[in-house]
PDB file of C-alpha atoms in Angstrom:
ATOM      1  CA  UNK I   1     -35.812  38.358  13.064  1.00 66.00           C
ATOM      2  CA  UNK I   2     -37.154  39.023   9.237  1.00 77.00           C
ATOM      3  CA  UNK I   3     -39.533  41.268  10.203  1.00 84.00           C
ATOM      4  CA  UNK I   4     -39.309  44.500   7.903  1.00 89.00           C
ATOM      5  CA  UNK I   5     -41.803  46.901   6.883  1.00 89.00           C
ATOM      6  CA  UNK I   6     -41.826  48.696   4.122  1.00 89.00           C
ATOM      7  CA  UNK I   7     -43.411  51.673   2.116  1.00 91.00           C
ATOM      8  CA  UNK I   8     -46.005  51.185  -0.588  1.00 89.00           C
ATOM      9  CA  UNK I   9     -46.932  53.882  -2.990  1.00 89.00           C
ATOM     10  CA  UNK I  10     -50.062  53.210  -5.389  1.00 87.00           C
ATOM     11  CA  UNK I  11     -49.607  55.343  -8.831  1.00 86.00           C
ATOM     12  CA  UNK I  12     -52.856  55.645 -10.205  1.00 81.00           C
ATOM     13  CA  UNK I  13     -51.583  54.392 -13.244  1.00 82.00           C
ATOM     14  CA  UNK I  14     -48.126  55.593 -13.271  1.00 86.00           C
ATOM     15  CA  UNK I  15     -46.030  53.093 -11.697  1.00 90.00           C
ATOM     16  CA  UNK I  16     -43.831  52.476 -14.234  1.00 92.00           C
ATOM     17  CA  UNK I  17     -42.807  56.469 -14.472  1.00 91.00           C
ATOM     18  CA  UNK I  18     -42.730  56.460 -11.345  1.00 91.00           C
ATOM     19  CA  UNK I  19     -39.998  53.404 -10.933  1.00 93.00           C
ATOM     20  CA  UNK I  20     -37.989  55.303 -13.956  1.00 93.00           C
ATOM     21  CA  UNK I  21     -37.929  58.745 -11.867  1.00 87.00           C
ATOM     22  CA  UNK I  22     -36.972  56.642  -8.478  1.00 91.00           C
ATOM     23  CA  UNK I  23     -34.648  54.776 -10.639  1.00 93.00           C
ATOM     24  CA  UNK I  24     -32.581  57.993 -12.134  1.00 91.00           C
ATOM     25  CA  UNK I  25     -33.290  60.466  -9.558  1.00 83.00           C
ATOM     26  CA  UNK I  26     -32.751  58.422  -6.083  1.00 80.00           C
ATOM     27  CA  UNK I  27     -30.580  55.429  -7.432  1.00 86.00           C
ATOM     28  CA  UNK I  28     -32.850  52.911  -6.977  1.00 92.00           C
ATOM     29  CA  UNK I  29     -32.400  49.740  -7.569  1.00 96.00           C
ATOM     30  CA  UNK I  30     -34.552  47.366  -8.941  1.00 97.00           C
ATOM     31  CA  UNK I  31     -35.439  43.943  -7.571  1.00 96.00           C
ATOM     32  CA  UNK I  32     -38.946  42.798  -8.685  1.00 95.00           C
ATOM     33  CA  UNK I  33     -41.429  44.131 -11.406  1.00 96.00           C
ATOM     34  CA  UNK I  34     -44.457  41.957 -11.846  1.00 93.00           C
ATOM     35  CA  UNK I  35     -46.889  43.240 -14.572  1.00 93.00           C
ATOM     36  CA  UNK I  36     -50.626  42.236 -15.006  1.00 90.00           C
ATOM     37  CA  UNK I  37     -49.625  40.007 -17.587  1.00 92.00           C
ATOM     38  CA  UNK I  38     -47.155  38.406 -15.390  1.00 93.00           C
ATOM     39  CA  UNK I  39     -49.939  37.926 -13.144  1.00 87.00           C
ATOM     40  CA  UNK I  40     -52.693  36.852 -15.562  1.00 89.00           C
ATOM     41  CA  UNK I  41     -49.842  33.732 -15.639  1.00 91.00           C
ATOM     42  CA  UNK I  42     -50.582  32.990 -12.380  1.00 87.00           C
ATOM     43  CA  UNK I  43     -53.949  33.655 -11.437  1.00 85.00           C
ATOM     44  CA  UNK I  44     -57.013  32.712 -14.089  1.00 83.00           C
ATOM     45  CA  UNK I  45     -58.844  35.081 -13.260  1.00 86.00           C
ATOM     46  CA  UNK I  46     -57.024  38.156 -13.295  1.00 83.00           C
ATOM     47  CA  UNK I  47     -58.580  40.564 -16.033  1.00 84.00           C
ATOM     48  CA  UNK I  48     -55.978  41.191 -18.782  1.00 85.00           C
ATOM     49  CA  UNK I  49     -56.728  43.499 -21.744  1.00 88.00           C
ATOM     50  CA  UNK I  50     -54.297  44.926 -24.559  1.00 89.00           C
ATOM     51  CA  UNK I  51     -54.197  48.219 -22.711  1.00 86.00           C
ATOM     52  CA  UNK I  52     -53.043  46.700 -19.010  1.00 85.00           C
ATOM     53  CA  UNK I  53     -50.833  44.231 -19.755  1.00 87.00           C
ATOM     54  CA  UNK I  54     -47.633  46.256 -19.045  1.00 90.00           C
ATOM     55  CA  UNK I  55     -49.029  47.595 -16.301  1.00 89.00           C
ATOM     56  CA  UNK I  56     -47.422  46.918 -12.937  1.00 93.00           C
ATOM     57  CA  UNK I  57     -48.856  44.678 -10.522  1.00 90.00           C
ATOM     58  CA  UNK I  58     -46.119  44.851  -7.920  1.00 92.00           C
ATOM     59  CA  UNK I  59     -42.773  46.329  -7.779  1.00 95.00           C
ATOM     60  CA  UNK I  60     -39.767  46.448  -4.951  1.00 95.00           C
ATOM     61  CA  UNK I  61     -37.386  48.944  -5.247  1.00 95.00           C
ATOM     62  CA  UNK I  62     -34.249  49.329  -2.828  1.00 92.00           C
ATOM     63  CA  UNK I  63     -33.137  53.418  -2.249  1.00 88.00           C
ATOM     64  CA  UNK I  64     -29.952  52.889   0.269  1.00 80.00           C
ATOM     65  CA  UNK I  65     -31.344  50.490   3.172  1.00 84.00           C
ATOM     66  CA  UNK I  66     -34.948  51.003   2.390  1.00 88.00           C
ATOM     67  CA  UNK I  67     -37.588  49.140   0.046  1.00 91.00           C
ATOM     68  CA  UNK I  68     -40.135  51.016  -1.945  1.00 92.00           C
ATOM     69  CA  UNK I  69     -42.792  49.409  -3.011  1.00 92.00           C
ATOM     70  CA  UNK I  70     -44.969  50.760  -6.356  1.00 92.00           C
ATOM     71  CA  UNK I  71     -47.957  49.725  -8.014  1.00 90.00           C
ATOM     72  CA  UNK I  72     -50.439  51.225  -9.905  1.00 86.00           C
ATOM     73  CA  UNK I  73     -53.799  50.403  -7.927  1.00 77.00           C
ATOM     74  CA  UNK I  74     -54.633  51.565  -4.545  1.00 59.00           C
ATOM     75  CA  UNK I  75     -55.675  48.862  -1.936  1.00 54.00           C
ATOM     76  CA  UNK I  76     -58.923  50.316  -1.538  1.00 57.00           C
ATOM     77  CA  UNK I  77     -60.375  50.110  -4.691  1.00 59.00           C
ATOM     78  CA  UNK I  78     -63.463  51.728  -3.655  1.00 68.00           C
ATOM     79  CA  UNK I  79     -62.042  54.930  -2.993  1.00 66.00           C
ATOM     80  CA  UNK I  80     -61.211  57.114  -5.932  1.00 71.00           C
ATOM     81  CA  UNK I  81     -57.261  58.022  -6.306  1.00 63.00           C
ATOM     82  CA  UNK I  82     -55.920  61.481  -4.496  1.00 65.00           C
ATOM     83  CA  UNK I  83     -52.835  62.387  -3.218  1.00 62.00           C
ATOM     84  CA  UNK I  84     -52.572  60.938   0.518  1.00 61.00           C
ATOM     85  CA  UNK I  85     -54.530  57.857   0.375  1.00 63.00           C
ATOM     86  CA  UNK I  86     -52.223  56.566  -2.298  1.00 73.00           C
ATOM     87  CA  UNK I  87     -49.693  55.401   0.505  1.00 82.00           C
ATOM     88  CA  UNK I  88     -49.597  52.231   2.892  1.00 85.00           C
ATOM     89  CA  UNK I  89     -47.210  50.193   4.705  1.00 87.00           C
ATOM     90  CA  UNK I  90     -46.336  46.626   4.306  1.00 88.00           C
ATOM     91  CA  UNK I  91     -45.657  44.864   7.038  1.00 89.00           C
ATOM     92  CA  UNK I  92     -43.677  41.651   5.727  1.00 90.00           C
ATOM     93  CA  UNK I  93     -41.804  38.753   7.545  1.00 91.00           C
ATOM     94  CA  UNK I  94     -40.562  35.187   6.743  1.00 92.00           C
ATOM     95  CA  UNK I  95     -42.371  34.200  10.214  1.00 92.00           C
ATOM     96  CA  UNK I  96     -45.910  33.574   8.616  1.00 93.00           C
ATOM     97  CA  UNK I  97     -46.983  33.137  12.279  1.00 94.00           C
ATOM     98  CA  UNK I  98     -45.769  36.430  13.416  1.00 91.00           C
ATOM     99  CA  UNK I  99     -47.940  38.012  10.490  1.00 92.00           C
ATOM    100  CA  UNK I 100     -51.103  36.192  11.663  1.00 95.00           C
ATOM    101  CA  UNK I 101     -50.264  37.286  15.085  1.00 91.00           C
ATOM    102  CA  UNK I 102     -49.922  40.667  14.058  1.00 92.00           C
ATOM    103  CA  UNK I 103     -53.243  40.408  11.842  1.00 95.00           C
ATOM    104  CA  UNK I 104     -54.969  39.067  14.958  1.00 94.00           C
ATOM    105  CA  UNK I 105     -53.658  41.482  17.126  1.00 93.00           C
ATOM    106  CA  UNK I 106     -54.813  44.657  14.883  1.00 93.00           C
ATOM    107  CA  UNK I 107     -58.238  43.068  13.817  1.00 95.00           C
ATOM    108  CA  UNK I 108     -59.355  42.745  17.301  1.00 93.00           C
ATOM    109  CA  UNK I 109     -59.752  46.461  17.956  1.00 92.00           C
ATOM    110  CA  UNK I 110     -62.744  47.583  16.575  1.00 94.00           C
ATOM    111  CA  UNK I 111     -61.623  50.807  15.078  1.00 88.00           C
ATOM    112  CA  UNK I 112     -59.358  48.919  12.793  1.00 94.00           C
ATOM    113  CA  UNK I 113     -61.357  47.642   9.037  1.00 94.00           C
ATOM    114  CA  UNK I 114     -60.252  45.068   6.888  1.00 96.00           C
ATOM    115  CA  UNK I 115     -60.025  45.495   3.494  1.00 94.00           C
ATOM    116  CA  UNK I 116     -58.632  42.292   2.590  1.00 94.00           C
ATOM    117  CA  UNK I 117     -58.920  39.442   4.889  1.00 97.00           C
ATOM    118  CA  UNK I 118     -56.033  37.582   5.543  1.00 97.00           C
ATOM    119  CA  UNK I 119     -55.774  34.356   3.060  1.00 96.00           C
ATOM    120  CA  UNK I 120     -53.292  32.791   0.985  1.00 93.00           C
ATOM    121  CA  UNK I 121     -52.931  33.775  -2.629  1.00 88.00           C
ATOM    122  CA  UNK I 122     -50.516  33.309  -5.605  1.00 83.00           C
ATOM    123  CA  UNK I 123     -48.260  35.570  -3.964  1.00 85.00           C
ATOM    124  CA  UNK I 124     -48.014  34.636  -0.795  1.00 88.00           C
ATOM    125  CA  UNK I 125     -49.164  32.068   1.911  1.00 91.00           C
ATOM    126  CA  UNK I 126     -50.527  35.077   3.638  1.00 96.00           C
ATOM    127  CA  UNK I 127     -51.563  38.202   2.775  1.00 95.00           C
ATOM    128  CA  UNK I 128     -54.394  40.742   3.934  1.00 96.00           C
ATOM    129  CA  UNK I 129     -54.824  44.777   4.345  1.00 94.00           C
ATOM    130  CA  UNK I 130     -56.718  46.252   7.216  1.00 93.00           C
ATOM    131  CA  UNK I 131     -56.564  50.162   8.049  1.00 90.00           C
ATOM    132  CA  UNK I 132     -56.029  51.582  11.316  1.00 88.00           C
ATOM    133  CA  UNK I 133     -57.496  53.999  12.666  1.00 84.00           C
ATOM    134  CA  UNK I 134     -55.592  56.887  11.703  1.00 71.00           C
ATOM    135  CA  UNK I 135     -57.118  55.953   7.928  1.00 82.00           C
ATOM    136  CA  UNK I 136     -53.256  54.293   7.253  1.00 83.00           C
ATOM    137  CA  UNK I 137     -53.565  51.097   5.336  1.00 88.00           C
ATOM    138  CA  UNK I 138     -51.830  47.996   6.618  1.00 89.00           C
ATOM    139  CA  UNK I 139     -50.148  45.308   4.134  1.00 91.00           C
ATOM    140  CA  UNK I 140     -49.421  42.263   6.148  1.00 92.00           C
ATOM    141  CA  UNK I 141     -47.386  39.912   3.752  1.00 92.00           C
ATOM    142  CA  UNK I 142     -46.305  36.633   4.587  1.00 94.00           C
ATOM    143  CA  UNK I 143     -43.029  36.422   2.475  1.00 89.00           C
ATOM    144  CA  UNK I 144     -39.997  33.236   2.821  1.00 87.00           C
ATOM    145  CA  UNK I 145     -37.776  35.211   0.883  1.00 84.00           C
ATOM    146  CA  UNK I 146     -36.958  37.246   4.175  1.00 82.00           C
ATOM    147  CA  UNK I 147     -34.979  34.506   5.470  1.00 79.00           C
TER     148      UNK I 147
END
């Protein structure tokens, strides 16, 4: 099985402090750091200025057994940043049919919103965010690497 899931804090702008103080104070190790630049590579689109372009898109950090997950923007971007909604969990696996099943299976209660419908993007070949009831966001990540 590659199922995992993982933690995924958003930082409100602060990621990268926030990888340096996991870094030195926990041991964490780094293995990814995309920054909006790194993404404006990918994706046309994406809106790069001066003042984001070191910003980080997406970050994986291992602390013992466990990956951490940083970034700077919350996956609702229509709520404003506090303390406690600045958490989710991603829910990854190198079975892309397992993460559809799980998307199908959590979008069929009607208690459950999607944020981000599941779709392919530069990322991955499937990724979308729904929240549960309990108000905790859901990453569901389609990722090959798992294998």
């Amino acid at each position: 099985m590659t199922l995992e899931i993982a933690v995924f804090l958003s930082m409100n702008g602060r990621a990268g402090e926030a990888i340096a103080f996991y870094k030195q104070n926990l041991g964490a190790e780094e293995l990814l750091v995309v920054t909006y630049e790194d993404m404006a590579k990918r994706e046309l689109n994406f809106q790069l200025t001066e003042e984001n372009k070191h910003c980080i898109s997406h970050s994986v950090l291992k602390v013992g057994k466990t990956k951490l997950m940083i970034a700077e923007e919350a996956m609702d971007t229509s709520q404003s940043f506090r303390i406690g909604n600045n958490f989710s969990l991603c829910i990854q696996s190198a079975d892309q049919k397992e993460i559809q099943m799980f998307y199908s299976n959590l979008t069929s209660d009607d208690r459950v919103t999607i944020l981000v419908p599941l779709k392919q993007n530069v990322f991955s070949g499937a990724y979308g965010i729904v929240q549960d009831p309990f108000g905790v966001q859901i990453q569901l990540m389609y990722d090959n690497r798992l294998k």
